[in-house]
PDB file of C-alpha atoms in Angstrom:
ATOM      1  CA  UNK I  10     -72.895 -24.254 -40.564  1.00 48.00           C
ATOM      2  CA  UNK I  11     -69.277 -22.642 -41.505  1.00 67.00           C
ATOM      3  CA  UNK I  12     -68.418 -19.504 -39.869  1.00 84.00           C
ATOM      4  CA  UNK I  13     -66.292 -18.162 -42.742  1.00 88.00           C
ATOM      5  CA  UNK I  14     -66.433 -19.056 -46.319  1.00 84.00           C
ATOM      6  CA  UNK I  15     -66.140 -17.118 -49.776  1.00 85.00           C
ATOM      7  CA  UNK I  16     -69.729 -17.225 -51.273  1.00 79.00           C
ATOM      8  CA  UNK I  17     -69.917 -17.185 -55.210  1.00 72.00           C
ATOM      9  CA  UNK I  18     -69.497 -14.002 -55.976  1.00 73.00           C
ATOM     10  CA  UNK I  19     -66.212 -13.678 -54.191  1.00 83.00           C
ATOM     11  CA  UNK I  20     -66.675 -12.125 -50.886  1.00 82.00           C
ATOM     12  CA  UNK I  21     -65.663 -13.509 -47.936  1.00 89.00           C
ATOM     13  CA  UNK I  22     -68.260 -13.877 -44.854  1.00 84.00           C
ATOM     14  CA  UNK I  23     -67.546 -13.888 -41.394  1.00 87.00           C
ATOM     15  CA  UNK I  24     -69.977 -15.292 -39.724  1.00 81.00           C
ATOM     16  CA  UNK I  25     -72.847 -14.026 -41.703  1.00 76.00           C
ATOM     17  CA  UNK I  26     -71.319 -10.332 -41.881  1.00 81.00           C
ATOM     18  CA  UNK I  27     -69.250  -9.602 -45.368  1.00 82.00           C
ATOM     19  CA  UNK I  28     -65.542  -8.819 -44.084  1.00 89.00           C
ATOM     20  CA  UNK I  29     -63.934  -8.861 -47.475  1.00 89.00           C
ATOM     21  CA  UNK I  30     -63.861  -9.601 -50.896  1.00 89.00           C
ATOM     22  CA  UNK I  31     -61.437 -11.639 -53.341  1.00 89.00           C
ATOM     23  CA  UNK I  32     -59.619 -10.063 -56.365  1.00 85.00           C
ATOM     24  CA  UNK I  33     -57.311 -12.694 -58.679  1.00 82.00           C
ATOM     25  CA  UNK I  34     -54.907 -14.194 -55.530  1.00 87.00           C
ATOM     26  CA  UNK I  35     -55.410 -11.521 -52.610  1.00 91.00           C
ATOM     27  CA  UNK I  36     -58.045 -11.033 -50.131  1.00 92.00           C
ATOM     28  CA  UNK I  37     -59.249  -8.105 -49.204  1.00 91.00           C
ATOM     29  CA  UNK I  38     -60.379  -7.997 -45.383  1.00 92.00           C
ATOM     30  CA  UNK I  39     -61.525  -4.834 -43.365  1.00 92.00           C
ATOM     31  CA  UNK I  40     -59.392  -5.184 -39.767  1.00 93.00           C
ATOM     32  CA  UNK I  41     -61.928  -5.674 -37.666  1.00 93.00           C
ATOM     33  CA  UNK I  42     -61.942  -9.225 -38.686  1.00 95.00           C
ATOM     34  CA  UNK I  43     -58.650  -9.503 -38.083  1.00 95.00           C
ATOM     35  CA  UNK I  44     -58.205 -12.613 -36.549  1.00 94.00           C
ATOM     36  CA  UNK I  45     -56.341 -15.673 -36.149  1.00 95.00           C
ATOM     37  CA  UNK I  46     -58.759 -18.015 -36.839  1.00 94.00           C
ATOM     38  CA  UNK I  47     -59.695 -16.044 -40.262  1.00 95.00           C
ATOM     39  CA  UNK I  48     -56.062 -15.697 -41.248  1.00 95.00           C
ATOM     40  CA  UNK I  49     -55.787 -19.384 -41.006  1.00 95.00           C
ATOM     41  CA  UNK I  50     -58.618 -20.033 -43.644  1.00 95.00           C
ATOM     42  CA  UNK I  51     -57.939 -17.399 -45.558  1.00 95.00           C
ATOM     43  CA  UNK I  52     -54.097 -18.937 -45.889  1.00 94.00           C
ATOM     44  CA  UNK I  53     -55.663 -22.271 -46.106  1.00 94.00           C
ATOM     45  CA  UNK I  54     -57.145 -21.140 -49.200  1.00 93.00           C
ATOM     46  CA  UNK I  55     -53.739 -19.991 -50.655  1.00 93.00           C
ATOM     47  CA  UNK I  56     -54.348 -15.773 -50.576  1.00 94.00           C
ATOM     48  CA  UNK I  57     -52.674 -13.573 -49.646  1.00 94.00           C
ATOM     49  CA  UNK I  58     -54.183 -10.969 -47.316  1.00 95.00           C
ATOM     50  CA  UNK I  59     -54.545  -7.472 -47.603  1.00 92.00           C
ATOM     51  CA  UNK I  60     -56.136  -6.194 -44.180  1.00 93.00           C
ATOM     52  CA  UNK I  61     -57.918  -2.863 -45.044  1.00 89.00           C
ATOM     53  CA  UNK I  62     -59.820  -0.305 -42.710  1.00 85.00           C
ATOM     54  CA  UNK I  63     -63.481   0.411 -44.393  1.00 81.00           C
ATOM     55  CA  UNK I  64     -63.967  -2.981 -46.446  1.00 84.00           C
ATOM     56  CA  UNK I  65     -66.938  -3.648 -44.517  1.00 84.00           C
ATOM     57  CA  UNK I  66     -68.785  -0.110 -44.964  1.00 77.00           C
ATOM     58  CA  UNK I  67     -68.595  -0.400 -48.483  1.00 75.00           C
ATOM     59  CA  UNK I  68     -69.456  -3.921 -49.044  1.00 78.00           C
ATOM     60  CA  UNK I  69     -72.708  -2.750 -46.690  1.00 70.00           C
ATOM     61  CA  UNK I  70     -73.051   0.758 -49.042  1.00 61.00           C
ATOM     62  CA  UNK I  71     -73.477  -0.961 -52.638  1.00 51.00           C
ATOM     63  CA  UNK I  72     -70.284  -2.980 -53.527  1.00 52.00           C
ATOM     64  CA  UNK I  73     -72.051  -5.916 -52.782  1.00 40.00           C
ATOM     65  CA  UNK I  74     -70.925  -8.387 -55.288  1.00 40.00           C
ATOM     66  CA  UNK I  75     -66.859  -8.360 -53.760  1.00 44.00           C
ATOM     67  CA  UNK I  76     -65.543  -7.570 -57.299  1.00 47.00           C
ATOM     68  CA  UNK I  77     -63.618  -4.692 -57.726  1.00 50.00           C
ATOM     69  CA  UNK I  78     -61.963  -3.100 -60.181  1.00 50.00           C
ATOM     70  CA  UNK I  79     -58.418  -3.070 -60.053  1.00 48.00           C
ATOM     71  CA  UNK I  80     -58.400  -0.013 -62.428  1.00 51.00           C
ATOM     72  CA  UNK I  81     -60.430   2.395 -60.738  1.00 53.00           C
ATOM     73  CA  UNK I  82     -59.112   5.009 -58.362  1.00 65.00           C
ATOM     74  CA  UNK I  83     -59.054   4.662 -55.091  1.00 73.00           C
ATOM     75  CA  UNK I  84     -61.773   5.454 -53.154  1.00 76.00           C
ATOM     76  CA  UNK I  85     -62.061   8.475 -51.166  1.00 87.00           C
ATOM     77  CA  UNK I  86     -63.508   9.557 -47.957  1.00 88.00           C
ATOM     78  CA  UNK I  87     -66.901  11.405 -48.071  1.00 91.00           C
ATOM     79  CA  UNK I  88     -68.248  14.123 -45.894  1.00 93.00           C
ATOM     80  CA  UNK I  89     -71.549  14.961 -46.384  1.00 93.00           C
ATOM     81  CA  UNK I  90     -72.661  19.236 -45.144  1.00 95.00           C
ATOM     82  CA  UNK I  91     -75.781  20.629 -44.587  1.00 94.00           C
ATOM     83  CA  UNK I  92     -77.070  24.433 -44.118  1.00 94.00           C
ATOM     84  CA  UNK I  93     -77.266  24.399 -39.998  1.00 93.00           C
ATOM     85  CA  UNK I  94     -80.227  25.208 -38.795  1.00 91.00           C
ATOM     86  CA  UNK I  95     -78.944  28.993 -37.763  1.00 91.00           C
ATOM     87  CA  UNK I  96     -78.043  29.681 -41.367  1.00 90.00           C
ATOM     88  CA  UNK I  97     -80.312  32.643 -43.315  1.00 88.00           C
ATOM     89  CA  UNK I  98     -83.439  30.835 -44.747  1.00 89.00           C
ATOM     90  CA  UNK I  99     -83.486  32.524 -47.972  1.00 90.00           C
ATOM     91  CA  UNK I 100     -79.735  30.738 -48.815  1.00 90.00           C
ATOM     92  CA  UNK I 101     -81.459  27.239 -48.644  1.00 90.00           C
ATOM     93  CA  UNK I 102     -82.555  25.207 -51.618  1.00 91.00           C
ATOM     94  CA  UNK I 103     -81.109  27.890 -54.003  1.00 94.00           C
ATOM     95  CA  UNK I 104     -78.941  26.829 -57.062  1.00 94.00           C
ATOM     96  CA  UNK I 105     -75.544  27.499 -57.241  1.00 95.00           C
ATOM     97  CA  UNK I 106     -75.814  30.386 -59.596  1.00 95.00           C
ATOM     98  CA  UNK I 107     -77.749  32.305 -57.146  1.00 94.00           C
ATOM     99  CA  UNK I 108     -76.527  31.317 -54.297  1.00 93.00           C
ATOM    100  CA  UNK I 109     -73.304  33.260 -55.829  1.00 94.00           C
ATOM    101  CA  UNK I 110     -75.399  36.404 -57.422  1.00 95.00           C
ATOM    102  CA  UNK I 111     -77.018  36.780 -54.066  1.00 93.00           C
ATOM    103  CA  UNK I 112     -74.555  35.996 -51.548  1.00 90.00           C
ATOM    104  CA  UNK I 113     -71.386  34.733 -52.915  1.00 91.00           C
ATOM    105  CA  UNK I 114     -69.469  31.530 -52.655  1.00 92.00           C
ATOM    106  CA  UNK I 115     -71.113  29.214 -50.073  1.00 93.00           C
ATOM    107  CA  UNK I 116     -69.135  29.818 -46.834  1.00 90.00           C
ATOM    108  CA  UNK I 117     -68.323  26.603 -44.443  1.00 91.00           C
ATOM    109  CA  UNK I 118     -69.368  29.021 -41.425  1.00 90.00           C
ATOM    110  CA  UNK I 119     -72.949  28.490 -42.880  1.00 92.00           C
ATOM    111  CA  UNK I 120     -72.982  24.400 -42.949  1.00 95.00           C
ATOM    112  CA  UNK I 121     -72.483  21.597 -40.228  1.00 94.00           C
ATOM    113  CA  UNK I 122     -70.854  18.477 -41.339  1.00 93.00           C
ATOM    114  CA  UNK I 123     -73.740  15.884 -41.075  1.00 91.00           C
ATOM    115  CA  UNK I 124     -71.584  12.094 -42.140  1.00 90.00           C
ATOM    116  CA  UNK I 125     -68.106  11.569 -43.001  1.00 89.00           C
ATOM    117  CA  UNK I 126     -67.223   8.085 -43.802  1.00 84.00           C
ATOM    118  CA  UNK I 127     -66.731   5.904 -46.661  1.00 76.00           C
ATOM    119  CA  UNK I 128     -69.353   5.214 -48.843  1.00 76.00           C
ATOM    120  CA  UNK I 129     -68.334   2.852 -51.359  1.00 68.00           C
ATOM    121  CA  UNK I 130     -67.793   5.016 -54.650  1.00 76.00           C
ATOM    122  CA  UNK I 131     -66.463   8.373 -56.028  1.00 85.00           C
ATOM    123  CA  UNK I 132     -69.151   9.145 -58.358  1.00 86.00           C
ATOM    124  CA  UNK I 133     -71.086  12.110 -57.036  1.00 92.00           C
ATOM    125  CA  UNK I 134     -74.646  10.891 -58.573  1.00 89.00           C
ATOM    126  CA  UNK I 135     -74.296   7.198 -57.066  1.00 83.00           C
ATOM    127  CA  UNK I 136     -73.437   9.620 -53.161  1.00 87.00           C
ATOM    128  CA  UNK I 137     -76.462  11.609 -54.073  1.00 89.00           C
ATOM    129  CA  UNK I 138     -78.809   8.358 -54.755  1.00 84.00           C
ATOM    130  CA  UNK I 139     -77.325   6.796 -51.812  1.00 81.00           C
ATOM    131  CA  UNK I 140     -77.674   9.435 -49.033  1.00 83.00           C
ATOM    132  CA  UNK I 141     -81.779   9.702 -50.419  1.00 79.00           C
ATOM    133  CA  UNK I 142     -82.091   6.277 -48.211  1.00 71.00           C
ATOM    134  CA  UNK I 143     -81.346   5.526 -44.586  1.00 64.00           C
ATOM    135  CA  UNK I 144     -77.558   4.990 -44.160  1.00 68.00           C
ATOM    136  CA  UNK I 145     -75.876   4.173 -40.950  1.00 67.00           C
ATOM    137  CA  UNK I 146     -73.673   6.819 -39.026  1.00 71.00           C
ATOM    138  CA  UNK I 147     -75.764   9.716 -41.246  1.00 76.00           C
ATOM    139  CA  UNK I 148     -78.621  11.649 -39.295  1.00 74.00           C
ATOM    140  CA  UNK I 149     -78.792  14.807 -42.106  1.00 80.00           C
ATOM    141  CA  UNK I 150     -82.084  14.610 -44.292  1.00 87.00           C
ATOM    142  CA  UNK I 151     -81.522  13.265 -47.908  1.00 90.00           C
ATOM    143  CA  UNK I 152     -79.069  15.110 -49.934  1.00 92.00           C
ATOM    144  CA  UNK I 153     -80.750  18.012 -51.720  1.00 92.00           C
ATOM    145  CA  UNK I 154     -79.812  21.431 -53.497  1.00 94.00           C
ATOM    146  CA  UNK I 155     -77.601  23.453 -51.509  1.00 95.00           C
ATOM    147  CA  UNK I 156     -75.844  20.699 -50.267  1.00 95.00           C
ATOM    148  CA  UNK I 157     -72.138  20.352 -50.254  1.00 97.00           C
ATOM    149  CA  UNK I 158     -70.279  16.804 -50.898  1.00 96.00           C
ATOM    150  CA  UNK I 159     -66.567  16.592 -50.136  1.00 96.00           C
ATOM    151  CA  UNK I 160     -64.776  14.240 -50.888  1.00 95.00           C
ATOM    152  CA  UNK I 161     -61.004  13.571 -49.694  1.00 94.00           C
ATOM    153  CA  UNK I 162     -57.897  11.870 -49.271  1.00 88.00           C
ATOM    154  CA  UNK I 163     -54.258  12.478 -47.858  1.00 87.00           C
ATOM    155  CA  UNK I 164     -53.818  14.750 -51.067  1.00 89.00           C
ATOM    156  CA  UNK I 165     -56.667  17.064 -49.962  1.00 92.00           C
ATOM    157  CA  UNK I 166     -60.302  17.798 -50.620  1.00 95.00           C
ATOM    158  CA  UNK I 167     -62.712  18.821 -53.830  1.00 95.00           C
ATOM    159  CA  UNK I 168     -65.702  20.073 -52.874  1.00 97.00           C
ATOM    160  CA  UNK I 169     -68.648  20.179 -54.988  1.00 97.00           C
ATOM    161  CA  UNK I 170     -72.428  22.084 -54.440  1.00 97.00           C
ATOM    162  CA  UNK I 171     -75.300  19.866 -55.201  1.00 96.00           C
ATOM    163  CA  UNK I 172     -77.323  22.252 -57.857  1.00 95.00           C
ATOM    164  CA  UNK I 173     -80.574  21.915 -59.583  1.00 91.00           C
ATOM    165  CA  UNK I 174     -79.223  19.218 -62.149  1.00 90.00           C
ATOM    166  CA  UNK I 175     -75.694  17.582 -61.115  1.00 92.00           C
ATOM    167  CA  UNK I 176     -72.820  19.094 -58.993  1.00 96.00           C
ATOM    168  CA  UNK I 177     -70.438  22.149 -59.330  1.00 95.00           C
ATOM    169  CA  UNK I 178     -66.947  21.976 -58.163  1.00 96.00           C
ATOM    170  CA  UNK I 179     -66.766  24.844 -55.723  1.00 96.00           C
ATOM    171  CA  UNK I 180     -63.797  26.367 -53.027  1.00 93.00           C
ATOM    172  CA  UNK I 181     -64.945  26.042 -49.532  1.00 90.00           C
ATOM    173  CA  UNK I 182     -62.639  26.614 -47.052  1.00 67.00           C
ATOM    174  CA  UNK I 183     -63.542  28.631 -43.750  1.00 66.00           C
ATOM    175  CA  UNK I 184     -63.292  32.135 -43.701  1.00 49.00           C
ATOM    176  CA  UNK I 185     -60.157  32.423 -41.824  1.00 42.00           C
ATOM    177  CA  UNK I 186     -58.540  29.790 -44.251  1.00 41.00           C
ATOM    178  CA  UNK I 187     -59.329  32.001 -46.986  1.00 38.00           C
ATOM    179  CA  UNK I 188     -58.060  35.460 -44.579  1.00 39.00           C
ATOM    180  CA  UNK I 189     -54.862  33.704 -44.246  1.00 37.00           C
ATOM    181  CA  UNK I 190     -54.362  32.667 -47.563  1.00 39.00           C
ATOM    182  CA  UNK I 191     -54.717  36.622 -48.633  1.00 37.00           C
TER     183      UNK I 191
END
């Protein structure tokens, strides 16, 4: 049995665990497989390498296939918050138009961050139908109304509220942020 090949559709297994993924000449390869023995096939094969922290989480989160497109942004970090437990009842599971008629913009004070990691994909509605299933490092209960996504990079973060139908973009710094800043 090998212990690393590149299956047909491009990825590249390390002993039975996907550590990367091959786009035109270059592989891809999350470094915790960093390894001599991988270089060596990997140059053997005549590719460049890319190592990469996060490959594997998002081969394991829905990029399954290895191909990616070279167009596409790059991906962002996700944090996932959640209403803690000592927040007012009557602000859960409320839409975002009356959460602000009744109480104003949601405050961070409110929420506890329940995930942040990578999960594979930008797109708010793909998040949403992934967090509804078991994913590893997450312990919050599936993604619901009154939720807040944010996603981020080096350049900063966007938040957005998950409504009754899709996501608004919101501002949600902490309170003393938003003090400072007047």
């Amino acid at each position: 049995m090998q212990r690393i090949f590149i299956d047909n559709h491009d990825r590249i297994l390390c002993y039975g665990n996907p550590a990367g993924y091959i786009t035109e000449k270059e592989a891809v390869v999350d470094t915790m497989f960093q390894t001599q023995e991988l270089e060596s096939f990997l140059q053997k094969q005549a590719l460049s390498i890319r190592w990469e922290d996060g490959v594997y989480d998002r081969l394991l989160l829905g990029q399954r296939s290895g191909r990616f497109d070279p167009e596409a942004p790059p991906l962002k970090n996700c944090r996932v918050w959640q209403l803690s437990r000592e927040s007012p009842i009557n602000v859960r599971f409320v839409s975002y138009e009356t959460m602000v008629q009744r109480f104003g913009q949601p405050s961070r004070k409110s929420y506890e961050m329940v995930y942040d990691g990578q999960v594979g994909t930008n797109d708010l509605e793909e998040i949403y139908t992934l967090f509804r299933n078991p994913v590893p490092g997450y312990d919050g209960r599936p993604i619901g109304i009154s939720d807040v996504l944010e996603l981020y990079d080096e350049g900063g973060s966007e938040f957005y509220y998950c409504d009754r139908i899709g996501f608004q973009q919101i501002e949600f710094a902490p309170q003393q942020e938003m003090d400072m800043n007047l």
